[in-house]
Amino acid sequence: MKLRFFGETRMHMAPSALALRQARSHLLEHGDFPPGAIDERVARSWRRSLAAGLLPTGRLADPGHSSGSNLRHALACNHDLLAHSKPVMEYLFDQVRHSHSMVILADQRATLMHTLGDVDFLNKAERVALACGSSWQEQHRGTNAIGTALAEASSVEIHGAEHFLERNGFLTCAAAPIMAATGELMGVIDISGDQRSRHPHTLGLVSMAARMIENRLVIASCRRHIRLHLHASPEGIGSVAEGIIALAEDGWIVGANRKGLDLLQLTSADLGATPLHRCLDVRFDDLLLRHKRRPGQPVQVHLHDGTSLFVQVHAEQQALTSASPAPCPIPAPDDALARLDTGDMRWHAATDKVRRITGKTIPLLIHGESGVGKELFARAVHDSGPRRDGPFVAINCAALPENLIEAELFGYTPGAFTGARREGCIGRLREAHGGTLFLDEIGDMPLPMQTRLLRVLQERQVCPLGGGRPVDVDFSLISATNCNLREEAGKGDFRSDLYYRINGLTVNLPALRERSDFQAMTERLLSDLNPDRSIHLAPDLLARLSRHPWPGNLRQYASVLRTASAMLDPHEDCIDWQHLSDDLYEELTALPKQVSLTIVHNTPQNLQELSRSAIRDALECSRGNISEAARRLGISRQTLYRKLNT
């Protein structure tokens, strides 16, 4: 018998403890399981646990508790998740009180942040480090509901001997992931208890709790947007089962809960790339007009396949005003940021956020792959702000030799060290006084320099090498990185206090393969490269270039267009296939491999290589599109990202 809760499926009865012990022994002796021996998700988790170097009866590689600073970091980074989860956790604990169990909230790295539980069970739980500050990632704890729910990005129940480590076999645990309005995995809510008190509806309870938290998060994070609350019946609107969609002022879908995506037959990859009219048979303006006439009244609409839905519009007055035609439209800004904006929704959202902080003492952190245009964007921010007449000082932290970076940044007094200039050097930080300091690839800055930089940012003074009086400095700070600084800080590879200092506002610039404005951007690049000529691309070449993965992003594409422009004869104004370099021509004309969906039975030693090969094929077939590759592989984006990073 199978039970279905909120789209999740789980066998009602787990295999017997004897069957699980036999399956575990078979895995350890032969590297895999007999067909159908255990639940497939548990089987995948056991394989991952074994690959992480864990043994069912072995000692743990780490003590189980994060440091106090790491826990404080997790709490600080998840303020909204905690605030909206705690009331739901209290409600959930009321449902399971006196059942020898506890309710747990963990972040996206499986660090336990908040717990509620029966005192008798909490004492048992602490013996296996089931307490705040502990990491329950699979690589640390083996198969467990929290870590496995994160790894699988889906609700999961792990009972008794299904836990990979035998020391955790007394537990029964059910966990459900919590997703943000943007589709990102934020954390997990879990109920863990004594396996003897297992209840068949526990997975349903945590799944419902996760939906309640997600709904609260969507509403809180999308207050400035117009929201549509959806359900198949009008009575379902306002319930935990309702769908919620957040819309930009132009009617594009920018956020949603999972039920909303399901009702509109979308995935999280469609957020920011799908207008409402592509899903429903009603215009956005008509919905707003009906809402103004009869506020709060559900409206019946239809999907394009004929499915009926009821929609209720929710919006603060400022959102309605911004979405309504203004009698005297204000001209769009004509600045450096506007000139870089060629129509991509994510790029436009980044520029819109940045404009709100220009002229304010809020540091900006730009995140994006190498070559997406982070320095170009930073310079445009500078040129569009009140410090535009001041200096723009760009420093590539990855390019400076470690033995020179301190002198380069902070300057030095005459004779401070052997080889120093006789007149000394004021340093790049002082050069930025009155303007903007741009620290590119700040994640590569050595830790000792991070400490000195933090002191400068706190005190707004620079002390040159060799002594001398501190000098006041005043600059806007923009940093950029292609790595996840929050994860680096969590591992101790980047100072967490510096991360908080530079991260006033973070914007993510999309990779070239993810942008929706390829043609408009191509026209702008060609115009910049050929200011005295009107150059364009042949339509079929433009179409093929738009599907290329572009691992080097804008930097690579601009180089291709520069070379192709140079290959034109004086009388030519159309770039075609013959103007490309031979290597790019071969890449563009090569047929992509097709991803094989055939299950290959191979030796356990090749399992990891098979996984890597399938991922490579999926990415190539999808031309680098992460979301499409994940769909082809039948896994979530989060799971694919994790596999790419292992």
mmCIF file of N, CA and C in Angstrom, residues 13-27 32-39 42 46 159 161-162:
data_model
loop_
_atom_site.group_PDB
_atom_site.id
_atom_site.type_symbol
_atom_site.label_atom_id
_atom_site.label_comp_id
_atom_site.label_asym_id
_atom_site.label_seq_id
_atom_site.Cartn_x
_atom_site.Cartn_y
_atom_site.Cartn_z
ATOM 1 N N MET A 13 5.003 0.379 4.603
ATOM 2 C CA MET A 13 5.784 -0.489 5.480
ATOM 3 C C MET A 13 7.223 -0.561 4.982
ATOM 4 N N ALA A 14 8.174 -0.209 5.867
ATOM 5 C CA ALA A 14 9.577 -0.340 5.516
ATOM 6 C C ALA A 14 9.964 -1.811 5.547
ATOM 7 N N PRO A 15 11.039 -2.192 4.847
ATOM 8 C CA PRO A 15 11.500 -3.579 4.925
ATOM 9 C C PRO A 15 11.829 -3.940 6.369
ATOM 10 N N SER A 16 11.800 -5.201 6.677
ATOM 11 C CA SER A 16 12.102 -5.654 8.031
ATOM 12 C C SER A 16 13.567 -5.360 8.358
ATOM 13 N N ALA A 17 13.856 -5.295 9.650
ATOM 14 C CA ALA A 17 15.228 -5.046 10.085
ATOM 15 C C ALA A 17 16.175 -6.108 9.544
ATOM 16 N N LEU A 18 15.698 -7.372 9.485
ATOM 17 C CA LEU A 18 16.522 -8.463 8.960
ATOM 18 C C LEU A 18 16.838 -8.232 7.488
ATOM 19 N N ALA A 19 15.827 -7.863 6.702
ATOM 20 C CA ALA A 19 16.041 -7.616 5.271
ATOM 21 C C ALA A 19 17.011 -6.465 5.060
ATOM 22 N N LEU A 20 16.921 -5.436 5.886
ATOM 23 C CA LEU A 20 17.820 -4.291 5.759
ATOM 24 C C LEU A 20 19.247 -4.680 6.128
ATOM 25 N N ARG A 21 19.409 -5.486 7.168
ATOM 26 C CA ARG A 21 20.759 -5.941 7.525
ATOM 27 C C ARG A 21 21.370 -6.772 6.402
ATOM 28 N N GLN A 22 20.549 -7.622 5.785
ATOM 29 C CA GLN A 22 21.052 -8.437 4.672
ATOM 30 C C GLN A 22 21.444 -7.555 3.482
ATOM 31 N N ALA A 23 20.609 -6.545 3.199
ATOM 32 C CA ALA A 23 20.912 -5.647 2.081
ATOM 33 C C ALA A 23 22.189 -4.856 2.358
ATOM 34 N N ARG A 24 22.374 -4.431 3.635
ATOM 35 C CA ARG A 24 23.578 -3.678 3.988
ATOM 36 C C ARG A 24 24.820 -4.562 3.853
ATOM 37 N N SER A 25 24.711 -5.782 4.289
ATOM 38 C CA SER A 25 25.844 -6.706 4.163
ATOM 39 C C SER A 25 26.186 -6.949 2.694
ATOM 40 N N HIS A 26 25.146 -7.077 1.863
ATOM 41 C CA HIS A 26 25.366 -7.295 0.429
ATOM 42 C C HIS A 26 26.070 -6.090 -0.186
ATOM 43 N N LEU A 27 25.676 -4.878 0.249
ATOM 44 C CA LEU A 27 26.313 -3.663 -0.260
ATOM 45 C C LEU A 27 27.788 -3.638 0.117
ATOM 46 N N ASP A 32 26.801 -3.418 -4.140
ATOM 47 C CA ASP A 32 25.462 -3.000 -4.556
ATOM 48 C C ASP A 32 24.441 -3.921 -3.906
ATOM 49 N N PHE A 33 23.159 -3.720 -4.294
ATOM 50 C CA PHE A 33 22.070 -4.457 -3.668
ATOM 51 C C PHE A 33 21.447 -5.446 -4.648
ATOM 52 N N PRO A 34 20.804 -6.473 -4.129
ATOM 53 C CA PRO A 34 19.958 -7.306 -4.994
ATOM 54 C C PRO A 34 18.802 -6.439 -5.513
ATOM 55 N N PRO A 35 18.349 -6.649 -6.732
ATOM 56 C CA PRO A 35 17.264 -5.834 -7.288
ATOM 57 C C PRO A 35 16.036 -5.833 -6.386
ATOM 58 N N GLY A 36 15.501 -4.627 -6.115
ATOM 59 C CA GLY A 36 14.278 -4.486 -5.343
ATOM 60 C C GLY A 36 14.407 -4.766 -3.871
ATOM 61 N N ALA A 37 15.635 -4.855 -3.369
ATOM 62 C CA ALA A 37 15.824 -5.224 -1.964
ATOM 63 C C ALA A 37 15.327 -4.138 -1.024
ATOM 64 N N ILE A 38 15.607 -2.873 -1.356
ATOM 65 C CA ILE A 38 15.182 -1.770 -0.493
ATOM 66 C C ILE A 38 14.674 -0.626 -1.357
ATOM 67 N N ASP A 39 14.034 0.356 -0.702
ATOM 68 C CA ASP A 39 13.531 1.538 -1.391
ATOM 69 C C ASP A 39 14.665 2.206 -2.166
ATOM 70 N N VAL A 42 16.459 5.158 -0.516
ATOM 71 C CA VAL A 42 17.341 4.694 0.550
ATOM 72 C C VAL A 42 18.590 4.062 -0.054
ATOM 73 N N TRP A 46 22.402 5.157 0.719
ATOM 74 C CA TRP A 46 23.416 4.238 1.246
ATOM 75 C C TRP A 46 24.666 4.255 0.370
ATOM 76 N N HIS A 159 13.319 5.092 8.523
ATOM 77 C CA HIS A 159 12.839 4.404 9.722
ATOM 78 C C HIS A 159 13.831 3.342 10.181
ATOM 79 N N ALA A 161 16.333 0.745 10.916
ATOM 80 C CA ALA A 161 17.555 0.237 10.291
ATOM 81 C C ALA A 161 17.793 0.792 8.892
ATOM 82 N N GLU A 162 16.866 1.615 8.368
ATOM 83 C CA GLU A 162 17.146 2.297 7.103
ATOM 84 C C GLU A 162 18.249 3.337 7.270
#
